[in-house]
Amino acid sequence: MTNNKMILLNPGPVNLSDRVRNALLCPDLCHREVEFSQLQTRIREQLLQVYDLEGVRVAQPRHRWAAVLLTGSGTAAMEAMVSTLVPRNGKLLVIENGVYGERISKIAKIHDIDYITLSHPWEAEIDIKGLIKLLDKNADITHLAVVHHETTTGRLNNLVEIAAICQQRHIQILVDAVSSFGAEELNFEDWGITACAATANKCLHGVPGTSFVIVRRDALPSSDTIPRTLYLDLATYCQQQDKGGTPFTQSVQTFYALAEALQEMAEAGGWRVRHSYYSQLANLVRDGLASIGIKPLLPSGSSSVVLNTYYLPDNFSYEEFHDQLKAHDYVIYSGQGNLAQSIFRVSTMGAITQADMERFISVVKQIISKRY
């Protein structure tokens, strides 16, 4: 290996800054003590500030939004959001154009939620006309779930059009923002978002173990509603966190890291600065790979700044390409399903420098030149 640092180009977990890594060494803390309550409240406020939502001073119902913290991966936050917010007399439409849209459907099925799907090929953009047609035929749809950034392909789905359609029909929109929160635009108020689920260890540059849901308070079920799940009931978490508590043991050290990551992000200028920096790195990679004939799966206008997908170089399997890059301290990510043997994915999240990505392009050129 050429240095001591493995550069993670996979879509989370990410390379940590020194200050976030050092936050993991904060003192051990009981989750029932006031110090943890203060830490939890601070993170909830910081999360709402990422997109300039009004603050969550505990137990003040005049505030429209709540950030609800969970110990678990982004999928835990997604499952909590869907299983809590779609009522038993509701009906959910799930938009699928990748693995993570399909995962929402699995969540709905497991929790016996009444749902239908609008399915697309993984490489396809969402068919807005098809969506309108489906909603015209299903006037009983109450909720719509969609992935913002579908990391299966790197596609950034068009939330603006989808949200406008939902607002016109008074449909509540639930957003999987697991790999977009903190780096892509999310206009909660103008787009009429009801809730979005995300995680600490992607664009926020925290560590795995903490996820969260940003939710409109008036969308939470009343206290007399029988929940579908014990551990992932969002309403219970929100009620107890408003009082400074937590229903279950939280991952204290990962909370420390998330608080530090959010502070670091705010000091650097917020999500817009992060978006710009990711875009710079993504363009560097795209242009560098194009110069040696490696083509992207999607055009740049369809992709997020967070992750882009490329066809494998000729005569390379994914496993061989991955292993040669890893020998030079770079970890890429494979495709999934029918894309597993034809593409690789490159993320620009985390504490990665321009020099890191310039060297990545140099290493790719070196690997390919040896083959030919």
Coordinates of C-alpha atoms in Angstrom, one line a residue, residues 67-201:
A67 CA -35.8 15.8 14.0
V68 CA -36.2 12.4 15.5
L69 CA -33.0 10.4 16.3
L70 CA -32.7 6.6 16.1
T71 CA -29.9 4.1 16.7
G72 CA -29.7 2.2 13.4
S73 CA -28.8 2.5 9.8
G74 CA -30.6 4.6 7.2
T75 CA -32.9 1.7 6.6
A76 CA -34.0 1.8 10.2
A77 CA -35.0 5.5 9.7
M78 CA -36.8 4.5 6.5
E79 CA -38.7 1.7 8.1
A80 CA -39.6 4.0 11.1
M81 CA -40.9 6.7 8.8
V82 CA -43.0 4.4 6.5
S83 CA -44.4 2.2 9.3
T84 CA -45.3 5.1 11.5
L85 CA -46.7 7.7 9.1
V86 CA -48.9 5.7 6.8
P87 CA -52.0 5.0 8.8
R88 CA -54.0 1.7 8.8
N89 CA -56.6 3.3 6.6
G90 CA -54.1 4.9 4.3
K91 CA -52.7 3.8 1.0
L92 CA -49.1 4.2 -0.2
L93 CA -47.7 4.6 -3.7
V94 CA -44.0 3.6 -3.9
I95 CA -41.9 4.8 -6.8
E96 CA -39.2 2.3 -7.8
N97 CA -36.3 2.9 -10.1
G98 CA -33.6 1.1 -8.1
V99 CA -32.8 -1.1 -5.2
Y100 CA -33.8 1.4 -2.5
G101 CA -37.2 2.2 -4.0
E102 CA -37.8 -1.5 -4.1
R103 CA -36.7 -1.7 -0.4
I104 CA -39.5 0.7 0.5
S105 CA -42.0 -1.7 -1.1
K106 CA -40.5 -4.5 1.0
I107 CA -41.0 -2.4 4.2
A108 CA -44.6 -1.8 3.2
K109 CA -45.3 -5.4 2.6
I110 CA -43.7 -6.6 5.9
H111 CA -45.8 -4.1 7.8
D112 CA -49.0 -5.0 6.0
I113 CA -49.4 -1.5 4.5
D114 CA -51.8 -1.1 1.6
Y115 CA -49.5 -0.1 -1.2
I116 CA -49.0 -0.1 -5.0
T117 CA -45.9 0.6 -7.0
L118 CA -44.8 2.6 -10.0
S119 CA -41.9 0.6 -11.2
H120 CA -39.2 1.6 -13.7
P121 CA -36.0 0.0 -15.1
W122 CA -33.1 0.9 -12.8
E123 CA -31.5 3.2 -15.3
A124 CA -34.7 5.1 -16.1
E125 CA -35.9 8.4 -14.8
I126 CA -39.3 8.6 -13.2
D127 CA -42.1 8.7 -15.7
I128 CA -44.1 11.8 -14.6
K129 CA -46.9 11.2 -17.1
G130 CA -47.2 7.6 -15.9
L131 CA -47.3 8.8 -12.3
I132 CA -50.2 11.2 -13.0
K133 CA -52.0 8.5 -14.9
L134 CA -51.6 6.0 -12.0
L135 CA -52.8 8.6 -9.5
D136 CA -55.8 9.3 -11.7
K137 CA -56.7 5.7 -11.4
N138 CA -56.1 5.5 -7.7
A139 CA -57.7 8.4 -6.0
D140 CA -57.4 6.7 -2.6
I141 CA -53.6 7.2 -2.5
T142 CA -52.8 9.1 0.7
H143 CA -49.0 8.8 0.8
L144 CA -46.2 8.6 -1.8
A145 CA -42.7 7.3 -1.0
V146 CA -39.7 8.1 -3.3
V147 CA -36.0 7.9 -3.2
H148 CA -34.3 11.3 -3.7
H149 CA -30.9 10.0 -4.7
E150 CA -31.0 6.4 -5.9
T151 CA -27.5 5.1 -5.3
T152 CA -28.1 2.0 -7.4
T153 CA -27.2 4.2 -10.4
G154 CA -26.4 7.6 -8.9
R155 CA -29.6 9.1 -10.3
L156 CA -31.0 12.2 -8.6
N157 CA -34.8 11.8 -8.9
N158 CA -36.9 14.9 -9.8
L159 CA -38.5 15.7 -6.5
V160 CA -39.7 19.1 -7.6
E161 CA -42.2 17.7 -10.1
I162 CA -43.3 14.8 -7.9
A163 CA -43.8 17.1 -4.9
A164 CA -45.9 19.5 -7.0
I165 CA -48.2 16.6 -8.1
C166 CA -48.5 15.5 -4.5
Q167 CA -49.4 18.9 -3.3
Q168 CA -52.1 19.3 -5.9
R169 CA -53.7 16.1 -4.8
H170 CA -53.1 16.5 -1.0
I171 CA -50.9 13.4 -0.9
Q172 CA -48.2 13.3 1.8
I173 CA -44.7 12.7 0.4
L174 CA -42.2 10.6 2.3
V175 CA -38.6 11.0 1.0
D176 CA -35.7 8.6 1.3
A177 CA -32.9 11.2 1.6
V178 CA -30.4 8.7 3.1
S179 CA -27.7 9.6 0.5
S180 CA -28.7 13.1 -0.3
F181 CA -29.3 14.9 3.0
G182 CA -26.6 17.5 3.5
A183 CA -25.4 17.7 -0.1
E184 CA -28.5 18.0 -2.4
E185 CA -31.3 20.5 -2.2
L186 CA -34.3 19.6 -0.1
N187 CA -36.9 22.4 0.1
F188 CA -39.2 21.0 2.8
E189 CA -41.7 23.9 2.9
D190 CA -42.0 24.7 -0.8
W191 CA -42.0 21.1 -1.9
G192 CA -44.5 20.1 0.8
I193 CA -42.4 17.3 2.2
T194 CA -44.1 15.5 5.0
A195 CA -41.0 13.6 6.2
C196 CA -37.6 12.5 5.1
A197 CA -35.3 9.8 6.4
A198 CA -31.5 10.1 6.4
T199 CA -28.3 8.9 8.2
A200 CA -25.2 10.2 9.9
N201 CA -22.6 8.3 7.9

